[in-house]
Short mmCIF file of C-alpha atoms and ligand atoms in Angstrom, two decimals:
data_model
loop_
_atom_site.label_atom_id
_atom_site.label_comp_id
_atom_site.label_asym_id
_atom_site.label_seq_id
_atom_site.Cartn_x
_atom_site.Cartn_y
_atom_site.Cartn_z
CA UNK U 1487 11.27 8.27 53.72
CA UNK U 1488 12.02 4.80 55.04
CA UNK U 1489 8.81 4.88 57.04
CA UNK U 1490 6.85 5.80 53.96
CA UNK U 1491 8.36 2.86 52.06
CA UNK U 1492 7.48 0.49 54.92
CA UNK U 1493 3.99 1.94 54.87
CA UNK U 1494 3.65 1.38 51.12
CA UNK U 1495 4.90 -2.20 51.45
CA UNK U 1496 2.34 -2.76 54.20
CA UNK U 1497 -0.39 -1.40 51.91
CA UNK U 1498 0.62 -3.68 49.04
CA UNK U 1499 0.80 -6.67 51.37
CA UNK U 1500 -2.62 -5.76 52.72
CA UNK U 1501 -4.05 -5.57 49.21
CA UNK U 1502 -2.58 -9.00 48.44
CA UNK U 1503 -4.30 -10.39 51.52
CA UNK U 1504 -7.58 -9.07 50.21
CA UNK U 1505 -7.42 -11.11 47.00
CA UNK U 1506 -9.21 -14.22 48.35
CA UNK U 1507 -11.89 -11.84 49.61
CA UNK U 1508 -12.17 -10.35 46.14
CA UNK U 1509 -12.72 -13.79 44.69
CA UNK U 1510 -15.40 -14.49 47.29
CA UNK U 1511 -17.12 -11.30 46.17
CA UNK U 1512 -17.76 -12.88 42.77
CA UNK U 1513 -20.17 -15.27 44.41
CA UNK U 1514 -23.87 -14.45 44.30
CA UNK U 1515 -24.60 -12.63 47.53
CA UNK U 1516 -27.75 -14.01 49.07
CA UNK U 1517 -29.44 -12.66 52.20
CA UNK U 1518 -32.27 -14.52 53.93
CA UNK U 1519 -34.59 -13.18 56.59
CA UNK U 1520 -34.43 -16.35 58.72
CA UNK U 1521 -31.73 -19.02 59.22
CA UNK U 1522 -33.93 -21.93 58.00
CA UNK U 1523 -33.89 -20.32 54.56
CA UNK U 1524 -30.14 -19.73 54.77
CA UNK U 1525 -29.64 -23.45 55.25
CA UNK U 1526 -31.91 -24.32 52.29
CA UNK U 1527 -30.34 -21.62 50.09
CA UNK U 1528 -26.89 -23.05 50.80
CA UNK U 1529 -28.13 -26.53 49.93
CA UNK U 1530 -29.31 -25.28 46.51
CA UNK U 1531 -26.62 -22.69 45.80
CA UNK U 1532 -23.57 -24.67 46.90
CA UNK U 1533 -20.31 -22.82 46.32
CA UNK U 1534 -21.84 -20.42 43.80
CA UNK U 1535 -23.53 -18.46 46.58
CA UNK U 1536 -22.54 -16.72 49.77
CA UNK U 1537 -25.51 -16.70 52.17
CA UNK U 1538 -26.15 -14.62 55.26
CA UNK U 1539 -29.23 -14.49 57.51
CA UNK U 1540 -30.66 -11.30 59.01
CA UNK U 1541 -31.82 -13.08 62.18
CA UNK U 1542 -30.61 -15.86 64.46
CA UNK U 1543 -32.51 -19.03 65.29
CA UNK U 1544 -32.81 -18.08 68.95
CA UNK U 1545 -34.98 -15.07 68.06
CA UNK U 1546 -38.73 -14.58 67.82
CA UNK U 1547 -38.92 -13.63 64.13
CA UNK U 1548 -42.20 -11.79 64.60
CA UNK U 1549 -40.39 -9.25 66.73
CA UNK U 1550 -37.09 -8.82 64.90
CA UNK U 1551 -35.78 -5.28 65.10
CA UNK U 1552 -34.50 -3.57 61.98
CA UNK U 1553 -30.87 -2.65 62.64
CA UNK U 1554 -28.27 -0.73 60.60
CA UNK U 1555 -26.29 -3.99 60.30
CA UNK U 1556 -29.26 -5.50 58.43
CA UNK U 1557 -29.26 -2.60 55.97
CA UNK U 1558 -25.53 -3.05 55.36
CA UNK U 1559 -26.04 -6.71 54.48
CA UNK U 1560 -29.00 -5.86 52.24
CA UNK U 1561 -27.15 -3.06 50.46
CA UNK U 1562 -24.65 -5.56 49.04
CA UNK U 1563 -27.18 -8.34 48.35
CA UNK U 1564 -27.91 -9.71 44.86
CA UNK U 1565 -30.81 -11.79 46.16
CA UNK U 1566 -33.12 -11.53 49.16
CA UNK U 1567 -35.07 -14.60 50.25
CA UNK U 1568 -38.02 -13.96 52.54
CA UNK U 1569 -40.43 -16.31 54.31
CA UNK U 1570 -43.50 -14.19 53.63
CA UNK U 1571 -47.01 -14.51 55.18
CA UNK U 1572 -46.18 -11.58 57.47
CA UNK U 1573 -43.51 -13.43 59.49
CA UNK U 1574 -40.76 -11.12 58.25
CA UNK U 1575 -42.65 -8.09 56.91
CA UNK U 1576 -40.12 -5.94 58.81
CA UNK U 1577 -37.62 -6.65 56.04
CA UNK U 1578 -39.39 -4.10 53.80
CA UNK U 1579 -38.29 -1.31 56.15
CA UNK U 1580 -34.71 -2.62 56.05
CA UNK U 1581 -34.78 -2.86 52.22
CA UNK U 1582 -35.89 0.77 51.94
CA UNK U 1583 -33.02 1.72 54.28
CA UNK U 1584 -30.59 -0.33 52.17
CA UNK U 1585 -31.60 1.50 48.98
CA UNK U 1586 -30.90 -1.56 46.81
CA UNK U 1587 -33.16 -1.78 43.75
CA UNK U 1588 -32.10 -5.38 43.04
CA UNK U 1589 -34.09 -6.73 45.97
CA UNK U 1590 -37.14 -4.50 46.23
CA UNK U 1591 -40.52 -6.24 46.07
CA UNK U 1592 -41.16 -7.35 42.47
CA UNK U 1593 -37.49 -7.20 41.43
CA UNK U 1594 -35.90 -10.39 40.01
CA UNK U 1595 -33.64 -10.59 43.08
CA UNK U 1596 -36.53 -10.98 45.48
CA UNK U 1597 -37.69 -14.50 46.39
CA UNK U 1598 -40.78 -15.14 48.55
CA UNK U 1599 -40.78 -18.85 49.48
CA UNK U 1600 -44.38 -18.85 50.70
CA UNK U 1601 -45.43 -18.95 47.04
CA UNK U 1602 -46.52 -22.49 46.34
CA UNK U 1603 -46.87 -23.43 50.01
CA UNK U 1604 -50.39 -24.61 50.95
CA UNK U 1605 -50.99 -22.44 54.01
CA UNK U 1606 -52.65 -23.67 57.20
CA UNK U 1607 -54.78 -21.75 59.67
CA UNK U 1608 -55.76 -19.05 57.17
CA UNK U 1609 -58.46 -17.04 58.99
CA UNK U 1610 -61.88 -17.27 57.33
CA UNK U 1611 -62.67 -13.77 58.53
CA UNK U 1612 -60.41 -10.78 58.30
CA UNK U 1613 -58.17 -10.63 61.38
CA UNK U 1614 -57.83 -7.22 62.92
CA UNK U 1615 -54.12 -6.75 63.57
CA UNK U 1616 -54.88 -4.11 66.18
CA UNK U 1617 -55.96 -7.01 68.39
CA UNK U 1618 -52.35 -8.22 68.22
CA UNK U 1619 -52.74 -11.50 66.35
CA UNK U 1620 -49.40 -12.00 64.60
CA UNK U 1621 -50.78 -14.57 62.10
CA UNK U 1622 -53.32 -12.44 60.20
CA UNK U 1623 -52.65 -14.13 56.82
CA UNK U 1624 -52.42 -17.71 58.06
CA UNK U 1625 -49.71 -19.64 59.88
CA UNK U 1626 -46.29 -18.59 58.54
CA UNK U 1627 -44.18 -21.24 60.34
CA UNK U 1628 -43.83 -23.79 57.54
CA UNK U 1629 -40.07 -23.72 56.96
CA UNK U 1630 -39.17 -26.65 59.26
CA UNK U 1631 -41.78 -29.02 57.83
CA UNK U 1632 -39.46 -31.35 55.87
CA UNK U 1633 -42.35 -32.29 53.58
CA UNK U 1634 -42.33 -28.72 52.25
CA UNK U 1635 -38.58 -28.60 51.55
CA UNK U 1636 -39.09 -29.78 47.92
CA UNK U 1637 -41.41 -26.87 47.05
CA UNK U 1638 -39.35 -24.30 48.98
CA UNK U 1639 -36.06 -25.38 47.38
CA UNK U 1640 -37.76 -25.31 43.95
CA UNK U 1641 -38.79 -21.68 44.52
CA UNK U 1642 -35.23 -20.86 45.62
CA UNK U 1643 -33.77 -22.65 42.58
CA UNK U 1644 -36.07 -20.77 40.18
CA UNK U 1645 -35.00 -17.47 41.77
CA UNK U 1646 -31.30 -18.32 41.59
CA UNK U 1647 -31.56 -19.49 37.96
CA UNK U 1648 -33.38 -16.28 37.01
CA UNK U 1649 -30.32 -14.29 38.06
CA UNK U 1650 -27.63 -16.80 37.12
CA UNK U 1651 -28.99 -19.06 34.35
CA UNK U 1652 -25.46 -20.29 33.60
CA UNK U 1653 -25.49 -22.13 36.96
CA UNK U 1654 -28.93 -23.72 36.62
CA UNK U 1655 -27.59 -27.26 36.09
CA UNK U 1656 -25.40 -26.97 39.19
CA UNK U 1657 -28.34 -25.71 41.27
CA UNK U 1658 -30.46 -28.61 40.06
CA UNK U 1659 -27.78 -31.17 40.95
CA UNK U 1660 -27.29 -29.59 44.40
CA UNK U 1661 -31.02 -29.59 45.09
CA UNK U 1662 -31.39 -33.20 44.00
CA UNK U 1663 -28.51 -34.29 46.22
CA UNK U 1664 -30.10 -32.51 49.17
CA UNK U 1665 -33.58 -33.94 48.52
CA UNK U 1666 -32.23 -37.48 48.13
CA UNK U 1667 -30.57 -37.16 51.51
CA UNK U 1668 -33.73 -35.62 53.00
CA UNK U 1669 -35.83 -38.51 51.61
CA UNK U 1670 -33.69 -41.00 53.50
CA UNK U 1671 -34.00 -38.99 56.72
CA UNK U 1672 -37.75 -38.58 56.14
CA UNK U 1673 -38.26 -42.34 56.06
CA UNK U 1674 -36.43 -42.61 59.39
CA UNK U 1675 -38.33 -39.66 60.96
CA UNK U 1676 -41.68 -41.07 59.88
CA UNK U 1677 -40.79 -44.41 61.44
CA UNK U 1678 -39.63 -42.77 64.69
CA UNK U 1679 -42.88 -40.85 65.11
CA UNK U 1680 -45.23 -43.56 63.77
CA UNK U 1681 -46.01 -45.04 67.24
CA UNK U 1682 -47.33 -41.63 68.35
CA UNK U 1683 -49.77 -41.03 65.51
CA UNK U 1684 -52.82 -39.13 66.76
CA UNK U 1685 -51.05 -37.95 69.95
CA UNK U 1686 -52.04 -34.50 71.12
CA UNK U 1687 -49.55 -31.87 72.20
CA UNK U 1688 -49.85 -28.34 73.56
CA UNK U 1689 -47.70 -25.60 72.05
CA UNK U 1690 -46.72 -22.27 73.55
CA UNK U 1691 -46.70 -20.32 70.26
CA UNK U 1692 -48.34 -22.08 67.29
CA UNK U 1693 -45.21 -22.57 65.21
CA UNK U 1694 -45.38 -26.35 64.78
CA UNK U 1695 -48.66 -26.94 63.04
CA UNK U 1696 -47.07 -27.90 59.70
CA UNK U 1697 -44.59 -30.26 61.36
CA UNK U 1698 -47.22 -31.86 63.63
CA UNK U 1699 -49.68 -32.31 60.77
CA UNK U 1700 -46.96 -33.84 58.58
CA UNK U 1701 -46.29 -36.59 61.13
CA UNK U 1702 -49.91 -37.21 62.13
CA UNK U 1703 -49.78 -35.45 65.51
CA UNK U 1704 -52.31 -32.89 66.71
CA UNK U 1705 -52.08 -29.48 68.32
CA UNK U 1706 -54.70 -29.65 71.11
CA UNK U 1707 -54.18 -26.13 72.45
CA UNK U 1708 -51.78 -23.23 72.63
CA UNK U 1709 -50.67 -21.43 75.75
CA UNK U 1710 -50.85 -18.00 74.14
CA UNK U 1711 -54.33 -16.48 74.13
CA UNK U 1712 -53.88 -15.73 70.42
CA UNK U 1713 -50.74 -16.02 68.28
CA UNK U 1714 -48.35 -13.46 69.77
CA UNK U 1715 -50.58 -12.59 72.76
CA UNK U 1716 -49.14 -13.77 76.11
CA UNK U 1717 -51.25 -16.21 78.14
CA UNK U 1718 -53.84 -14.73 80.47
CA UNK U 1719 -54.30 -16.41 83.87
CA UNK U 1720 -57.78 -17.65 82.95
CA UNK U 1721 -56.48 -19.20 79.74
CA UNK U 1722 -53.62 -20.92 81.60
CA UNK U 1723 -56.15 -22.47 84.00
CA UNK U 1724 -58.22 -23.72 81.04
CA UNK U 1725 -55.19 -25.26 79.34
CA UNK U 1726 -54.07 -26.99 82.56
CA UNK U 1727 -57.54 -28.51 82.90
CA UNK U 1728 -57.48 -29.64 79.26
CA UNK U 1729 -54.02 -31.24 79.61
CA UNK U 1730 -55.26 -33.23 82.63
CA UNK U 1731 -58.56 -34.24 81.02
CA UNK U 1732 -57.01 -35.29 77.71
CA UNK U 1733 -53.91 -36.77 79.36
CA UNK U 1734 -51.62 -34.70 77.15
CA UNK U 1735 -47.96 -35.48 77.82
CA UNK U 1736 -46.06 -32.64 76.21
CA UNK U 1737 -45.90 -28.83 75.96
CA UNK U 1738 -43.63 -27.56 73.18
CA UNK U 1739 -41.92 -24.27 73.94
CA UNK U 1740 -39.56 -22.11 71.88
CA UNK U 1741 -36.22 -21.11 73.45
CA UNK U 1742 -37.16 -17.41 73.09
CA UNK U 1743 -40.50 -17.85 74.81
CA UNK U 1744 -41.47 -18.01 78.51
CA UNK U 1745 -39.89 -21.41 79.21
CA UNK U 1746 -40.42 -20.96 82.98
CA UNK U 1747 -44.16 -20.54 82.56
CA UNK U 1748 -44.31 -23.56 80.26
CA UNK U 1749 -42.53 -25.61 82.94
CA UNK U 1750 -44.87 -24.35 85.70
CA UNK U 1751 -47.92 -25.26 83.63
CA UNK U 1752 -46.44 -28.66 82.82
CA UNK U 1753 -45.66 -29.36 86.50
CA UNK U 1754 -49.15 -28.45 87.57
CA UNK U 1755 -50.81 -30.49 84.81
CA UNK U 1756 -48.55 -33.53 85.07
CA UNK U 1757 -46.99 -33.03 81.65
CA UNK U 1758 -43.49 -32.26 80.40
CA UNK U 1759 -42.34 -28.98 78.81
CA UNK U 1760 -39.72 -29.48 76.12
CA UNK U 1761 -37.69 -26.81 74.37
CA UNK U 1762 -37.73 -27.45 70.63
CA UNK U 1763 -35.80 -26.04 67.69
CA UNK U 1764 -38.24 -23.40 66.47
CA UNK U 1765 -35.64 -22.59 63.80
CA UNK U 1766 -32.23 -23.66 62.56
CA UNK U 1767 -29.79 -22.62 65.30
CA UNK U 1768 -32.48 -22.24 67.99
CA UNK U 1769 -30.92 -24.93 70.17
CA UNK U 1770 -27.53 -26.63 70.39
CA UNK U 1771 -27.07 -29.29 67.73
CA UNK U 1772 -29.70 -27.83 65.37
CA UNK U 1773 -27.24 -25.88 63.25
CA UNK U 1774 -28.55 -26.85 59.82
CA UNK U 1775 -31.92 -27.79 58.30
CA UNK U 1776 -31.68 -31.57 58.61
CA UNK U 1777 -30.11 -31.36 62.09
CA UNK U 1778 -32.93 -29.08 63.30
CA UNK U 1779 -35.70 -31.38 62.03
CA UNK U 1780 -33.83 -34.37 63.42
CA UNK U 1781 -33.55 -32.69 66.82
CA UNK U 1782 -37.30 -32.04 66.89
CA UNK U 1783 -38.23 -35.57 65.84
CA UNK U 1784 -35.94 -37.16 68.45
CA UNK U 1785 -36.94 -34.76 71.26
CA UNK U 1786 -40.65 -35.19 70.58
CA UNK U 1787 -40.46 -38.99 70.32
CA UNK U 1788 -38.48 -39.12 73.57
CA UNK U 1789 -41.06 -36.98 75.39
CA UNK U 1790 -44.07 -38.90 74.06
CA UNK U 1791 -42.64 -42.33 74.94
ZN1 ZN B 521 -45.94 -17.03 64.78
#
């Protein structure tokens, strides 16, 4: 009997401990496919939302695997924010597995941030995916171009306000605070990269075209044969020759990519391979949106000096 009483007390105490959790559950549960969007969603949503990302910044988003843990997160989600343009098309499989009508394509809880983004590198002819090109609809890596943060956060705000119109004013204030801060940083970033206007860089995977274009830099070549297709020996030889001829100083490589190969190519061509934050959380010190952009600006300026 005594043991039962102790057990009941333990249960009650346990339930009491759960109360803060219960309050947290009243927040709007937002799930994003990639961490860059988590950071922006938190900037807009503030303490009204609870945001979780399905992937980590150290991953190659093109190749994310759908896991049961993803479905669990999606099952409880009120809102799903996706990048779109085929970067995270795998999320559809996870949404079906989660069986959550609130976030299926076309539902009010589904936000695609590529809407309103002027896409780059949209193929003029239909790209045959069987050839392995992972950018068949255009380049999907726009999230870390700080010049696009206003349009992306607007799309997120509209989606949030659709579901929670009573919080619209708060979302607008949060977004404005974030954009004001970003504006200040943007002035500094532009100044830091101004001396390198027109500089050419080589990228391993083409995930920096929006960022480079924003700051007046140029992508001269990529190491991959095609987006998502590993470099062939002949292509590597061509790129090495180009780096030497055009006196290119830098190869940008993602932490998830073949950093060793990038370094070998750089050594042979007399350039420098630098690991950049391909996403929020991709490298140490890039743990939110502004920190990730800042890391890339500083690292690139340092390497081009
Ligand atoms: Zn890509």
